[in-house]
Amino acid sequence: NYYLLRPGEYTLAASKKGYHPLEHRITVADEKSQTVSLLMEKLPGKVTVRVHEAEHPSIPIEPAQIFIDDEPTGVAPLQSVEVKPGWRRFDIRANNYQDLQTKVLIEGGDVSQSFDFGLVPAWADVTIRSVPPGAIVRIDGNKHGKTPIQLALPAGAHDVEISANRYKTWQTRILVEAN
């Protein structure tokens, strides 16, 4: 818009829903025409984040750490956290799950947005049986119980040892792939 003003000092104030209020001092000189350009800054958005198992949306993962643009933001579930508008990088980490990194467009302007993220397990269920049953099971040197046993093991290589009285100890290395 154009306005006719006398030379002097003025305070320009502007407000718009979803934006920070603007207040700016301007000086009007004797020049015939002056232009003042101002930019209003959007308010942050309100973000709610839920985290669940990738194949099972009804199974929440709590706690899952949430980082936005490399800043620790909180633990899932997050409720109405203020986030700057624009593209933001979300990093979500939880024990026994693969980390998730994704970019999300935050609308800002005090608008509420909800996001549901599914994490892929970083473990697999492993069942160990022996003949005779009741043998002691050690995984990576740690005792886990007696056979038959079902364990949730993290993905990766593991040293397995099964031993029983009057029997030769059996050792092997297994590779666990996540579900």
Tab-separated table of C-alpha atoms in Angstrom, residues 52-122:
chain	number	residue	atom	x	y	z
A	52	HIS	CA	4.909	-47.266	16.709
A	53	GLU	CA	6.215	-50.536	15.301
A	54	ALA	CA	6.363	-50.334	11.502
A	55	GLU	CA	4.136	-53.362	10.843
A	56	HIS	CA	1.950	-52.856	13.917
A	57	PRO	CA	0.581	-49.284	14.247
A	58	SER	CA	-1.361	-50.319	17.353
A	59	ILE	CA	1.885	-51.072	19.246
A	60	PRO	CA	3.399	-47.803	20.483
A	61	ILE	CA	7.136	-47.528	21.053
A	62	GLU	CA	7.788	-45.661	24.274
A	63	PRO	CA	10.155	-44.153	24.968
A	64	ALA	CA	11.520	-43.116	21.578
A	65	GLN	CA	13.899	-40.167	21.513
A	66	ILE	CA	13.039	-37.451	19.019
A	67	PHE	CA	15.559	-35.005	17.590
A	68	ILE	CA	14.527	-32.164	15.297
A	69	ASP	CA	17.346	-30.594	13.279
A	70	ASP	CA	19.874	-32.389	15.532
A	71	GLU	CA	18.367	-30.861	18.701
A	72	PRO	CA	16.942	-33.217	21.352
A	73	THR	CA	13.253	-32.358	21.391
A	74	GLY	CA	11.723	-34.934	23.707
A	75	VAL	CA	10.452	-38.461	24.060
A	76	ALA	CA	7.488	-39.945	22.210
A	77	PRO	CA	4.674	-39.418	22.480
A	78	LEU	CA	5.213	-35.671	22.023
A	79	GLN	CA	2.245	-33.370	22.477
A	80	SER	CA	1.964	-29.877	20.912
A	81	VAL	CA	5.678	-29.059	20.765
A	82	GLU	CA	6.499	-25.759	19.054
A	83	VAL	CA	8.602	-26.233	15.903
A	84	LYS	CA	9.834	-23.564	13.479
A	85	PRO	CA	8.079	-23.577	10.107
A	86	GLY	CA	9.777	-25.034	7.029
A	87	TRP	CA	11.463	-28.323	6.203
A	88	ARG	CA	12.796	-29.984	9.376
A	89	ARG	CA	14.821	-33.164	9.798
A	90	PHE	CA	13.382	-35.622	12.300
A	91	ASP	CA	15.626	-38.306	13.839
A	92	ILE	CA	13.830	-40.930	15.903
A	93	ARG	CA	15.741	-43.451	18.019
A	94	ALA	CA	14.539	-46.256	20.257
A	95	ASN	CA	16.303	-49.227	21.805
A	96	ASN	CA	16.057	-52.391	19.718
A	97	TYR	CA	14.769	-50.485	16.658
A	98	GLN	CA	16.485	-49.103	13.589
A	99	ASP	CA	16.947	-45.330	13.685
A	100	LEU	CA	14.624	-43.345	11.428
A	101	GLN	CA	15.587	-40.123	9.673
A	102	THR	CA	13.109	-38.169	7.585
A	103	LYS	CA	12.304	-34.629	6.486
A	104	VAL	CA	8.961	-33.100	7.396
A	105	LEU	CA	7.372	-29.844	6.243
A	106	ILE	CA	6.157	-27.878	9.258
A	107	GLU	CA	3.408	-25.489	8.261
A	108	GLY	CA	3.924	-23.092	11.156
A	109	GLY	CA	1.547	-20.225	11.831
A	110	ASP	CA	0.347	-21.845	15.069
A	111	VAL	CA	-1.179	-24.691	13.002
A	112	SER	CA	-1.311	-28.112	14.722
A	113	GLN	CA	0.120	-31.116	12.873
A	114	SER	CA	0.322	-34.775	13.916
A	115	PHE	CA	2.862	-37.298	12.683
A	116	ASP	CA	2.973	-41.070	13.164
A	117	PHE	CA	6.290	-42.789	12.518
A	118	GLY	CA	6.815	-46.543	12.253
A	119	LEU	CA	10.158	-47.969	13.369
A	120	VAL	CA	11.569	-51.210	12.011
A	121	PRO	CA	12.707	-53.701	14.659
A	122	ALA	CA	16.456	-54.208	14.968
